[in-house]
Coordinates of C-alpha atoms and ligand atoms in Angstrom, one line a residue:
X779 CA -17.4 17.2 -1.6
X780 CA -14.3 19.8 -0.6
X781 CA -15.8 22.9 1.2
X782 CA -15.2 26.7 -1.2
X783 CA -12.8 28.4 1.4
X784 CA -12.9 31.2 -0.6
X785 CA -12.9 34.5 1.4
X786 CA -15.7 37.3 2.1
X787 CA -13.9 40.1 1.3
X788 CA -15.0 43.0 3.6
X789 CA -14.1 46.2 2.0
X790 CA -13.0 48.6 4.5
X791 CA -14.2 52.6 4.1
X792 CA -12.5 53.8 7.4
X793 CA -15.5 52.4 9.3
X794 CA -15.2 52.1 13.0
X795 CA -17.1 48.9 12.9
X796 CA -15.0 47.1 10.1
X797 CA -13.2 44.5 11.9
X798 CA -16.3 43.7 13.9
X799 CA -18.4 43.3 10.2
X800 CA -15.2 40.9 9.5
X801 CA -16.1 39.1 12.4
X802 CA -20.1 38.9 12.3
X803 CA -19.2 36.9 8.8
X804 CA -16.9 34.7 11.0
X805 CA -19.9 34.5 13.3
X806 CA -21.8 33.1 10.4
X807 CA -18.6 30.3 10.1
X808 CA -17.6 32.2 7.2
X809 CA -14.1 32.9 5.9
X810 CA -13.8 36.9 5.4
X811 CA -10.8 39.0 5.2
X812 CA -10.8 42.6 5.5
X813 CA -9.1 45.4 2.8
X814 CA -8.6 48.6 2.7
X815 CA -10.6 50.3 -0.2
X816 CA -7.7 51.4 -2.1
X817 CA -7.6 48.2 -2.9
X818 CA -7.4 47.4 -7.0
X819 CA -9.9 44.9 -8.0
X820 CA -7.0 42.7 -9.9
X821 CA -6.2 42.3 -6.0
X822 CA -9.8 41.5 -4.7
X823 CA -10.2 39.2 -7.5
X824 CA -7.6 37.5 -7.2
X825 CA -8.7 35.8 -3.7
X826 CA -12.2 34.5 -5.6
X827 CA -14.3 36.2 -3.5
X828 CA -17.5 34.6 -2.8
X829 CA -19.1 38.0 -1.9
X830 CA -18.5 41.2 -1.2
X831 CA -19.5 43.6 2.2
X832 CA -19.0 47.3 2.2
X833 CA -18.6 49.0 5.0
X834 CA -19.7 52.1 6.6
X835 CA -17.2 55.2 7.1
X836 CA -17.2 58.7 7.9
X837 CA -17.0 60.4 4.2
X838 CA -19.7 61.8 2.3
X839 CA -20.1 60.4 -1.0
X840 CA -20.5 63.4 -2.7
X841 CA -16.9 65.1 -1.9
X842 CA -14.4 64.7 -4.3
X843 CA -11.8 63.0 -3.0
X844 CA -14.1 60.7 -1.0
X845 CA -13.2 56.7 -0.9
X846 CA -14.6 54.9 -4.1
X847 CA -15.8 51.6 -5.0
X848 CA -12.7 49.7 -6.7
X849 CA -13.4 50.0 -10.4
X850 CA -15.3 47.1 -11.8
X851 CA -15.8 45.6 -8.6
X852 CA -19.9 45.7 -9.0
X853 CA -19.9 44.6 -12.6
X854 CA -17.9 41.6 -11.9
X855 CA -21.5 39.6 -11.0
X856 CA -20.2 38.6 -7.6
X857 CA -22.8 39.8 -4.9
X858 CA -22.5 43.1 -2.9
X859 CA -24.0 43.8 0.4
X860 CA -23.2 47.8 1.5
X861 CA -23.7 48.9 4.3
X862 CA -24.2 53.2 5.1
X863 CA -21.4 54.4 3.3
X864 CA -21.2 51.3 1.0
X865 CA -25.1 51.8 0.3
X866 CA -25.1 55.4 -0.3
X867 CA -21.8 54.5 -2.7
X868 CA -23.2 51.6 -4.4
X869 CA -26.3 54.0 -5.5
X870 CA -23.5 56.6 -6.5
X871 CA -21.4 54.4 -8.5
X872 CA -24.7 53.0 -10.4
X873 CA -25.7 56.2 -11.4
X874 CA -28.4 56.5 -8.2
X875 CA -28.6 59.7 -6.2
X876 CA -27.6 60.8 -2.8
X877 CA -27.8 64.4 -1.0
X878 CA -28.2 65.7 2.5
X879 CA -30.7 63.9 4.8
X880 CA -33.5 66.2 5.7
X881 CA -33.0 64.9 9.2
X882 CA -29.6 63.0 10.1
X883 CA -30.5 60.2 11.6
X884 CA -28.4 58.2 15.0
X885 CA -28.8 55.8 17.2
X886 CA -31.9 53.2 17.4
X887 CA -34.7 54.1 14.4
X888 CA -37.9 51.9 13.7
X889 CA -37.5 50.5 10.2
X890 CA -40.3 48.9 8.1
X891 CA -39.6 46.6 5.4
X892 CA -42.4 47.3 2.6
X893 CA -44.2 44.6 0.3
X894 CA -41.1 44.2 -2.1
X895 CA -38.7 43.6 1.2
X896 CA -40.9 41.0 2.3
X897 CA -40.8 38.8 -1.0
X898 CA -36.9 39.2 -0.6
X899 CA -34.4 36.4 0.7
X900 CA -32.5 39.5 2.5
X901 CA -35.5 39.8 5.2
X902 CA -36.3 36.3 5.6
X903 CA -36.9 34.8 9.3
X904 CA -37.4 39.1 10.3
X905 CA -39.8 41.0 11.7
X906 CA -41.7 43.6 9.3
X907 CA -40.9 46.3 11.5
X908 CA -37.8 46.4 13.4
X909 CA -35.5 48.6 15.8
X910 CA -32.0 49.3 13.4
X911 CA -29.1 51.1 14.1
X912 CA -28.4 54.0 12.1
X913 CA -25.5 56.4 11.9
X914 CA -26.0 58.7 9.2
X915 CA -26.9 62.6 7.4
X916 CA -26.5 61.9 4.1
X917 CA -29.4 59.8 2.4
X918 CA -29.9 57.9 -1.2
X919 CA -32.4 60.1 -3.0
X920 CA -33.3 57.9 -5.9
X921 CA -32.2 53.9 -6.9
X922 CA -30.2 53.3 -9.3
X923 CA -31.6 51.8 -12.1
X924 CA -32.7 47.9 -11.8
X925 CA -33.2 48.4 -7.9
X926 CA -36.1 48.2 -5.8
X927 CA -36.7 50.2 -2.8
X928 CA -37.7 47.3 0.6
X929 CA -37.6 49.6 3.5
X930 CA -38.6 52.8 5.1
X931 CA -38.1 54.7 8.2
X932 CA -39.5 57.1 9.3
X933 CA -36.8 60.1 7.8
X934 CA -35.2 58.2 5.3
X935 CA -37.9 56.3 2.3
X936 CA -35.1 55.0 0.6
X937 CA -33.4 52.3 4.1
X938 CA -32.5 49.6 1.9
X939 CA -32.1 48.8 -1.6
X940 CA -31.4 45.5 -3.8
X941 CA -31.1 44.4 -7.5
X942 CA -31.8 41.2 -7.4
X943 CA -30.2 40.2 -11.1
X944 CA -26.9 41.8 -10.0
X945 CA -27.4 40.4 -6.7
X946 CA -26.6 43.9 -5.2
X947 CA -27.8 45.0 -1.9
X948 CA -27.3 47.4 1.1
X949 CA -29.1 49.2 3.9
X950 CA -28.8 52.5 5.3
X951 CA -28.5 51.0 9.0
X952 CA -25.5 49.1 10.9
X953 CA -26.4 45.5 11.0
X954 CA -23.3 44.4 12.7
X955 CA -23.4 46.3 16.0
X956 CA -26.0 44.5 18.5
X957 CA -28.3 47.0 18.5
X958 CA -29.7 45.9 15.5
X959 CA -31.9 43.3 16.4
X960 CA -31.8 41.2 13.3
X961 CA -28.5 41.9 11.9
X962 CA -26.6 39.3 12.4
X963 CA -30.1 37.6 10.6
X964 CA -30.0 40.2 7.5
X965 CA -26.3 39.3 6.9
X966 CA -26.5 35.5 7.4
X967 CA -29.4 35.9 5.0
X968 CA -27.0 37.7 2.4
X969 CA -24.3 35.2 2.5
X970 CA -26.2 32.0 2.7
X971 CA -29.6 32.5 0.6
X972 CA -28.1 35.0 -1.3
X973 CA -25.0 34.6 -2.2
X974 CA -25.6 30.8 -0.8
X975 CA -22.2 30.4 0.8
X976 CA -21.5 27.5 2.7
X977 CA -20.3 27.4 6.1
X978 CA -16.3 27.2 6.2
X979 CA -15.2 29.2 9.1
X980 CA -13.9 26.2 11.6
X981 CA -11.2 26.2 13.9
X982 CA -9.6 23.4 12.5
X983 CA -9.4 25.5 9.2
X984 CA -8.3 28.5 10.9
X985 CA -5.1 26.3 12.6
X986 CA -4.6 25.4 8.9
X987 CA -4.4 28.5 7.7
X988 CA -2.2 29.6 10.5
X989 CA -0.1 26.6 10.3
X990 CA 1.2 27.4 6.5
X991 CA 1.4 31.4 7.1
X992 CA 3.3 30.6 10.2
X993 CA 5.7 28.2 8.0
X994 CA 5.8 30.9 5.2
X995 CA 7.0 33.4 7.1
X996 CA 9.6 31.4 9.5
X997 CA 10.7 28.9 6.8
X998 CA 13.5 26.7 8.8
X999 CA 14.4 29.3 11.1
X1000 CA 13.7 29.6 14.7
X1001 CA 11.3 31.2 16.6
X1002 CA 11.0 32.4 20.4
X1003 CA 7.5 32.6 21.8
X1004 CA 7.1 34.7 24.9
X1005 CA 4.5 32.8 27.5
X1006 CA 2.6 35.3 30.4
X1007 CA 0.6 32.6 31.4
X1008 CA -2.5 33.9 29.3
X1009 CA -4.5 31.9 27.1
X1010 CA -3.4 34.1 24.1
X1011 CA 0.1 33.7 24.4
X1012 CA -1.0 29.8 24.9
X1013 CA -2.2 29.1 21.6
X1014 CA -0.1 31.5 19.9
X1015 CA 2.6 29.1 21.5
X1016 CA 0.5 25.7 20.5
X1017 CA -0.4 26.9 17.0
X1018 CA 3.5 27.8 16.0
X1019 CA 4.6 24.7 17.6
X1020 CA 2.2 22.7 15.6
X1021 CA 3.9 24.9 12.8
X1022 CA 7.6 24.9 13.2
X1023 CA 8.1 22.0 16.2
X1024 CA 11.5 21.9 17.7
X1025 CA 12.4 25.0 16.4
X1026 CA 9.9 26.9 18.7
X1027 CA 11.6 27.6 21.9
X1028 CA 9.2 29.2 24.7
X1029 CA 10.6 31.6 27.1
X1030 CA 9.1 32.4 30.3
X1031 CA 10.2 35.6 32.0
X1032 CA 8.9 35.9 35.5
X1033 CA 8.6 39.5 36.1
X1034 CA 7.5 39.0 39.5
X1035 CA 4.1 40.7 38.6
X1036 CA 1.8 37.3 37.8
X1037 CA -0.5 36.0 40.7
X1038 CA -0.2 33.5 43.5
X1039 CA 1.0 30.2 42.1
X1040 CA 1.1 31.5 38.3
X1041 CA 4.1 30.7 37.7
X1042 CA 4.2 27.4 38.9
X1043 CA 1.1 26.8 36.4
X1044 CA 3.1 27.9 33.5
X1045 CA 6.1 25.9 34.3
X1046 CA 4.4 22.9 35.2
X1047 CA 0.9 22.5 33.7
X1048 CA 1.4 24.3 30.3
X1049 CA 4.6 22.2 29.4
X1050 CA 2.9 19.0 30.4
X1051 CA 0.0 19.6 28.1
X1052 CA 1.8 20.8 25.1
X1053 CA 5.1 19.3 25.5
X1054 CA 6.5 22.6 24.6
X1055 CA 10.2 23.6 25.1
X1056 CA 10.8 26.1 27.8
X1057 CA 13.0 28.2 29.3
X1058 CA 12.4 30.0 32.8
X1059 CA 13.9 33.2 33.7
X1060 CA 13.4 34.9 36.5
X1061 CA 14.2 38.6 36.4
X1062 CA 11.8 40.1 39.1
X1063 CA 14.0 41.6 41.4
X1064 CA 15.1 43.9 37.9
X1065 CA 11.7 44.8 36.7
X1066 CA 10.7 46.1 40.9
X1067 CA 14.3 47.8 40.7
X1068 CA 12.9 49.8 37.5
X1069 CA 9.6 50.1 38.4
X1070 CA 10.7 51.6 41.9
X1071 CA 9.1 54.7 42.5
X1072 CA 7.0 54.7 39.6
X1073 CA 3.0 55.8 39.5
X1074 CA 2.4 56.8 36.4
X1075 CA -0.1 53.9 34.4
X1076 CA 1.4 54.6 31.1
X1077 CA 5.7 54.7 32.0
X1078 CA 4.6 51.0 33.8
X1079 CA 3.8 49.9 30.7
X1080 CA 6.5 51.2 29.0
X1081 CA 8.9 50.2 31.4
X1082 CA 7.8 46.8 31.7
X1083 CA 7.5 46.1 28.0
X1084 CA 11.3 47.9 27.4
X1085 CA 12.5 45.4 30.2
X1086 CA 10.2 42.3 29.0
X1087 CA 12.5 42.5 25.5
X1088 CA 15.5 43.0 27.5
X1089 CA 14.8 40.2 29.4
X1090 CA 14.4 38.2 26.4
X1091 CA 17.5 39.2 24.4
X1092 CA 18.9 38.4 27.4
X1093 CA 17.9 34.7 27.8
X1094 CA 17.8 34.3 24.2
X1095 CA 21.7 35.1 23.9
X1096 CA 21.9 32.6 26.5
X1097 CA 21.0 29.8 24.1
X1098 CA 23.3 28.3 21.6
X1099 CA 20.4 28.7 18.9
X1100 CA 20.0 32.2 17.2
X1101 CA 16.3 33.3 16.6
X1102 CA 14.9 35.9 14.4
X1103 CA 11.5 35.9 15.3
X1104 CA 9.3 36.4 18.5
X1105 CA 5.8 35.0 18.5
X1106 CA 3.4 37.1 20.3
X1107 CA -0.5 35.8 21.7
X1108 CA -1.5 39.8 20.3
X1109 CA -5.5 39.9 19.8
X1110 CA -7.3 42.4 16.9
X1111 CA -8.5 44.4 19.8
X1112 CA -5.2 44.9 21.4
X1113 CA -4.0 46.4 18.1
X1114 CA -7.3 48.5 18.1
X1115 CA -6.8 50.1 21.6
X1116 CA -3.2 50.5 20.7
X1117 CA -3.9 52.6 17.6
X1118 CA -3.7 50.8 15.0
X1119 CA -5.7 48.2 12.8
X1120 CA -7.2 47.6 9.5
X1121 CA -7.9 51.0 9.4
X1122 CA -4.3 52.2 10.2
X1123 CA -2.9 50.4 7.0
X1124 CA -5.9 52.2 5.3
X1125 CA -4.1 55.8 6.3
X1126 CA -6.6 56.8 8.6
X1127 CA -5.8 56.4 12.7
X1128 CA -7.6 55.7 15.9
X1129 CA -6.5 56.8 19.2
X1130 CA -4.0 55.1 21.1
X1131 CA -6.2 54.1 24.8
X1132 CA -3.6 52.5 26.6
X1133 CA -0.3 50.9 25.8
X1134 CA -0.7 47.2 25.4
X1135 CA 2.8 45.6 26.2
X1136 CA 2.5 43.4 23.0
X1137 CA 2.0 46.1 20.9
X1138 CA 2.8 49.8 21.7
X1139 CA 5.2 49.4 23.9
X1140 CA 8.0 47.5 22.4
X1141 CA 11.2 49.4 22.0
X1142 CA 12.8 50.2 18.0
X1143 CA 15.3 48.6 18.0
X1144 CA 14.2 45.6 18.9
X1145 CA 15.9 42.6 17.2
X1146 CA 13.0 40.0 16.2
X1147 CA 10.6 40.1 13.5
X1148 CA 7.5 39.4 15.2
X1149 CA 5.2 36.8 14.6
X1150 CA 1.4 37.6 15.4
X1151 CA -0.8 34.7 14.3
X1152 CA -4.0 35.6 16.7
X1153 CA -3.9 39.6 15.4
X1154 CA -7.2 39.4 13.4
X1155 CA -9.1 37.2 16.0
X1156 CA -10.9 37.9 18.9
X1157 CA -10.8 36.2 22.4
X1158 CA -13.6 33.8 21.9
X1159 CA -12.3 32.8 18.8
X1160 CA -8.9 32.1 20.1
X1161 CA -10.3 29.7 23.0
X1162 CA -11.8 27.8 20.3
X1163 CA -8.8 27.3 18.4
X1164 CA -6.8 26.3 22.0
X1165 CA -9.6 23.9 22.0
X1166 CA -9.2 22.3 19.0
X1167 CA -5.0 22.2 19.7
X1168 CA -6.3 20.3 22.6
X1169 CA -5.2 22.8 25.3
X1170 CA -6.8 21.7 28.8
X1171 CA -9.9 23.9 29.9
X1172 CA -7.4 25.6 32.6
X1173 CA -5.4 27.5 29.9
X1174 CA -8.4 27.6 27.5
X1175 CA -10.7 28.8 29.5
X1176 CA -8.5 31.0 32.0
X1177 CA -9.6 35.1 32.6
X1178 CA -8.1 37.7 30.6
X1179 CA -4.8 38.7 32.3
X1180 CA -2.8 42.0 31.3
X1181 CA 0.7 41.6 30.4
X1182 CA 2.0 43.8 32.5
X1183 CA 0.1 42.3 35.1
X1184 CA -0.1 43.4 38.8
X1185 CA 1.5 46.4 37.7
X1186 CA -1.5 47.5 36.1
X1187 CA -3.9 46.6 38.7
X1188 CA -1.9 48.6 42.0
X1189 CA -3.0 52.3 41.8
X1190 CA 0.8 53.8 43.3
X1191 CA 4.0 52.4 43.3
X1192 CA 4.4 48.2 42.4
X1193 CA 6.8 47.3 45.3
X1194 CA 7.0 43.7 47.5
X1195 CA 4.6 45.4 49.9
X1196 CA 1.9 45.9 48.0
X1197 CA 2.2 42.9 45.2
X1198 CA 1.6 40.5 48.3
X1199 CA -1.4 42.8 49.8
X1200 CA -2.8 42.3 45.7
X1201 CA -1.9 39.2 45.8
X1202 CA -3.4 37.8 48.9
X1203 CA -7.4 40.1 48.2
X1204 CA -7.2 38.3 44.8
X1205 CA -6.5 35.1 45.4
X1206 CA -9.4 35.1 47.9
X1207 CA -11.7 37.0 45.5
X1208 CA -10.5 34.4 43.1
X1209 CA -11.8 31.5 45.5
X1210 CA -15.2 32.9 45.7
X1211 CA -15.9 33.8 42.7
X1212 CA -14.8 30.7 40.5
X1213 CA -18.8 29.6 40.1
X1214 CA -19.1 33.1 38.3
X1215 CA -16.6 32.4 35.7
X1216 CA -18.6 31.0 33.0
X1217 CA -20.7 34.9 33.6
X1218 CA -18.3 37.3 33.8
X1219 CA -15.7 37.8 31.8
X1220 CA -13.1 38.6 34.1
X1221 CA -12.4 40.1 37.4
X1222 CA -9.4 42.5 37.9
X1223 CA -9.0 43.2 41.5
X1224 CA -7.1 46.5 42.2
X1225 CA -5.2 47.9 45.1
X1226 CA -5.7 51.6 46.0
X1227 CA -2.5 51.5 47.3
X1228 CA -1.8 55.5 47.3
X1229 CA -5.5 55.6 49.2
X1230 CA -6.0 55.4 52.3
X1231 CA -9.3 55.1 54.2
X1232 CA -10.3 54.4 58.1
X1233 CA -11.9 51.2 59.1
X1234 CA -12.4 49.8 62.9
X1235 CA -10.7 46.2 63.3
X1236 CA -10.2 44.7 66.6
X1237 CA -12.3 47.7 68.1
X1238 CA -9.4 49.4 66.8
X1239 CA -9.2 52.4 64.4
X1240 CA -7.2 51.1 61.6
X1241 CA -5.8 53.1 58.5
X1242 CA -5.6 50.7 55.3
X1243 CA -6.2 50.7 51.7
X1244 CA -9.6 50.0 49.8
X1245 CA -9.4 47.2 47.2
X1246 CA -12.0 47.2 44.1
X1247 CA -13.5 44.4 42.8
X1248 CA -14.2 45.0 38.8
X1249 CA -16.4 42.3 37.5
X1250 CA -17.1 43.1 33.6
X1251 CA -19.7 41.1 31.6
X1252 CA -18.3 41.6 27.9
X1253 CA -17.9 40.0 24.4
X1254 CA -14.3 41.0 23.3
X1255 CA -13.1 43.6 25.8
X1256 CA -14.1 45.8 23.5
X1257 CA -16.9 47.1 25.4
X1258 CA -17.6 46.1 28.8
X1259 CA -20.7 46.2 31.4
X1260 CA -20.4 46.1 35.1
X1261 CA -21.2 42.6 36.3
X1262 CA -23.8 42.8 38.9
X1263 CA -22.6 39.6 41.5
X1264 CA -25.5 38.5 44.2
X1265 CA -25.1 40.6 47.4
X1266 CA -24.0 37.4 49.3
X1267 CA -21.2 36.4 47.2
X1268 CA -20.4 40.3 47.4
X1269 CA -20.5 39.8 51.5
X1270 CA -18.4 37.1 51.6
X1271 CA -15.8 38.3 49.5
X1272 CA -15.3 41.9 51.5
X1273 CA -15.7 40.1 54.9
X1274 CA -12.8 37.5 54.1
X1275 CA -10.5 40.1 52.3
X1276 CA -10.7 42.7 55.3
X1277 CA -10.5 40.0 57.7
X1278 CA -7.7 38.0 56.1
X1279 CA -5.7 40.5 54.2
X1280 CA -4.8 42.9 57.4
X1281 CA -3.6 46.1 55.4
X1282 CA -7.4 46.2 53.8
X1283 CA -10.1 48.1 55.2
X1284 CA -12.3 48.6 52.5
X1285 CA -13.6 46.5 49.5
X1286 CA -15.3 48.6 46.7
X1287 CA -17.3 47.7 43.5
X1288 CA -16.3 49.2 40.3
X1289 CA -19.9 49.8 38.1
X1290 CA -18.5 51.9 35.4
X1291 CA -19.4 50.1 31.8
X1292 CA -16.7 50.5 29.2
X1293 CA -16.7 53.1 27.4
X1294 CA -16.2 55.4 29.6
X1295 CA -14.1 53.2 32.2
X1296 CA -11.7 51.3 30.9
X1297 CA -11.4 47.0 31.7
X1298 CA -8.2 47.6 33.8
X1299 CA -7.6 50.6 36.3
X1300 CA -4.4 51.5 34.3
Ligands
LIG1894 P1 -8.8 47.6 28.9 O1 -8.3 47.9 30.3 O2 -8.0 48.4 27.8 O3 -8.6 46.1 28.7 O4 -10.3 47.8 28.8 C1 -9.1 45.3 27.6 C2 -8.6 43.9 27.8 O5 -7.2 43.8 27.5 C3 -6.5 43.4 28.7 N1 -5.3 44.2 28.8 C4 -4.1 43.8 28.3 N2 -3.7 42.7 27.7 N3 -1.5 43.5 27.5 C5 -2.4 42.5 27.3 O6 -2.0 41.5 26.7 C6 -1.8 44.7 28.1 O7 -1.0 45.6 28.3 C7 -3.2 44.8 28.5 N4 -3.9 45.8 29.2 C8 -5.2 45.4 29.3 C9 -7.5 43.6 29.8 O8 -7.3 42.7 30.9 C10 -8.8 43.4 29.2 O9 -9.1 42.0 29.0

């Protein structure tokens, strides 16, 4: 019997959690795709939905010009789960009511799911009373017609609403963030007893998907792929290959800003593995000449992605073949933290973070067409599809690494100097902490190189730098905690990085969680 891969279609409101409600369906090993809500329903429809999710978003229902429910979209009988702004909209589409919440109500709330709830596939395998989280001031005030009120809190009587005929749901609350206890329970329930979707979300069907858009949009041209080294890049590399064979050429421009023995990897291990073509440039001397005197976290970036195209042209036009299209490993949250996303394209904006190389920092007139087949996954997601190209566990399951590299990771001025003092702390830091891997997800170790701080070495006073050690426990980079590491490992690391690395005097833990702090010092 074929599997339905028909999509979840996640209609997007301007929420902040959209792509992450994309992703919880994934979760579930469900298809979804995510749309704007100006999208027509001829359009929805058109991809055979199996179900619908609304999302949440910052509008109140009752203004005039607030995002609507595409026309027809709940009388089609294909089943709706809102969520906050898709709730309090579904009850004002059906002729329900909504007003001003008494009280508004944010962050974790105690919901209880009454007698009707309980009979109801929605709250199967949950807890009567559990801990949600809600976001919210505006509140439904009566159900529309045919639906049944199933929970309470303690503000709001009206939490969570369903027509079972229409197969029509939503709740007040947020399942997708991890706050919510159940959540990713409540929505599994909705797409597999409700809407009784089967599971279809696998890697191999993602590569199959990728593998045809990937052909669609090259056709028999040629493509470039840019390797760092990462895993993204990696499998963005392995998937078009799979796609477009010999006419995938992979470039590798050796900025001089990778760690001890990087490069070797790339040149050697990654070819070996996916028999890719590649081409090895080194331009580091050029990128230190333009990064020479340069402090400033943001003109690195710039600079280094403005030279990283540069460099490419360059090598390209070396080659007899002419290529119209760069392939780029660029993950959803890259595009996120670099302003844009699904809620971009929906003409609302989020604020540009920090610069990623692959995204925001590429000059105009740049002369590919870029192909970016990872830019609605996350990280975890992506090391499951390297997997299943049969990448080895040392690409697959390699730490994080910025594209513009050491730059990013040397508070002051990248020069030889103080690459090699980076280099040396990390590759030490590196040593010891390998049994931590599978814990944290990555470990940037920065030099304070424009710091200086007094130690005593040799029963000498000695002026050096302080290096920090960063260790982030997180999901998709998206958020981040501060890793806490066993004081001994923590020992060992600072008393073989100020012994061995002689201009280091210090070594310094970094226990900001993300927000505020960012992943990277830069
Ligand atoms: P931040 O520092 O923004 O990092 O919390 C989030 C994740 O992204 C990585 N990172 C980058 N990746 N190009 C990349 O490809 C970049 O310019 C870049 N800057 C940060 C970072 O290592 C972390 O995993």
């Amino acid at each position: 019997m074929s599997v339905n891969r028909n999509p979840v279609v996640v209609i997007d409101f301007g929420a902040q959690y959209a792509e992450l409600i994309a992703r919880r369906v994934r979760e579930a090993h469900i298809f979804s795709v995510l749309l704007p809500y100006t999208t027509s329903c001829d359009e929805i429809f058109a991809l055979n939905p199996q179900a619908i999710v609304l999302t949440g978003g910052p509008a109140d229902v009752s203004e005039k010009d607030a995002p609507r429910i595409p026309k027809g979209l709940l009388d089609a009988g294909v089943p709706v789960f809102g969520i906050c702004y898709g709730f309090q909209e579904i009850a004002n589409t059906l002729n329900g009511q909504t007003r001003k919440a008494r009280v508004g109500e944010y962050g974790l709330v105690e919901m209880q799911v009454n007698n009707v709830g309980q009979k109801n596939k929605l709250f199967e395998n949950m807890p009567d009373t559990e801990e949600v989280w809600m976001s919210h001031k505006i509140e439904v005030s009566n159900l529309p017609e045919g639906f049944k009120n199933y929970a309470s809190t303690l503000d709001t009587k009206i939490a969570a609403f369903g027509n079972e005929d229409k197969k029509i749901y939503g709740v007040q609350w947020h399942p997708e963030v991890v706050h919510t206890e159940y959540g990713q329970q409540m929505l599994e329930n909705f797409l597999k007893k409700i809407a009784n979707i089967k599971e279809n979300w696998t890697a191999d069907f993602i590569i199959e998907n990728q593998v045809n858009k990937i052909r669609s949009q090259i056709g028999d041209k040629k493509a470039i792929c840019g390797l760092s080294g990462g895993v993204d890049s990696a499998v963005a590399a392995a998937l078009v290959n799979k796609a477009i064979g010999k006419n995938l050429k992979c470039v590798f421009i050796n900025h001089g800003l990778l760690r001890e023995r990087e490069e070797k990897s790339v040149e050697i291990d990654f070819c070996k593995s996916t028999g890719a073509n590649l081409l090895v440039a080194n331009d580091s001397k050029l990128f230190l000449e333009k990064l020479k005197g340069v402090k400033d976290p943001e003109q690195k970036r710039k600079i280094i992605g403005e030279q990283f195209i540069r460099s490419f042209e360059k090598a390209v036009s070396s080659l007899d073949d002419d290529f119209g299209f760069l392939v780029q490993g660029t993950l959803y949250p890259d595009i996120v933290e670099s302003g844009g996303g699904a809620k971009k394209e929906a003409g609302a904006s989020t604020a540009n973070i920090k610069s990623h190389h692959n995204v925001g920092g590429l000059p105009d007139d740049m002369k590919f067409e870029l192909v970016e087949p990872l830019k609605n996954l996350f990280k975890d997601e992506v090391r499951e599809i390297g997997k299943a190209l049969g990448l080895p566990d040392f690409i697959v399951k390699r730490q994080p690494f910025p594209g513009p590299g050491l730059a990013v990771r040397i508070v002051g001025e990248v020069n030889g100097r103080n690459l090699s003092i980076l280099r040396a702390a990390d590759e030490i830091a590196r040593e010891v902490l390998e049994p931590y891997y599978e814990k944290i997800w990555q470990c940037p170790i920065v030099l304070l190189a424009d710091v200086k701080t007094v130690g005593v070495k040799g029963d000498e006073r000695h002026f050096g730098h302080p290096i920090v050690l960063r260790p982030v426990a997180s999901e998709d980079a998206m958020t981040a905690d501060w890793f806490e590491l066993p004081k001994d490992v923590l020992t060992k690391v600072s008393n073989r990085i100020t012994n061995e690395v002689k201009e280091i005097t210090r070594v310094v833990v970094d226990v900001t969680q993300k927000p505020p702090g960012t992943i990277e010092w830069e």
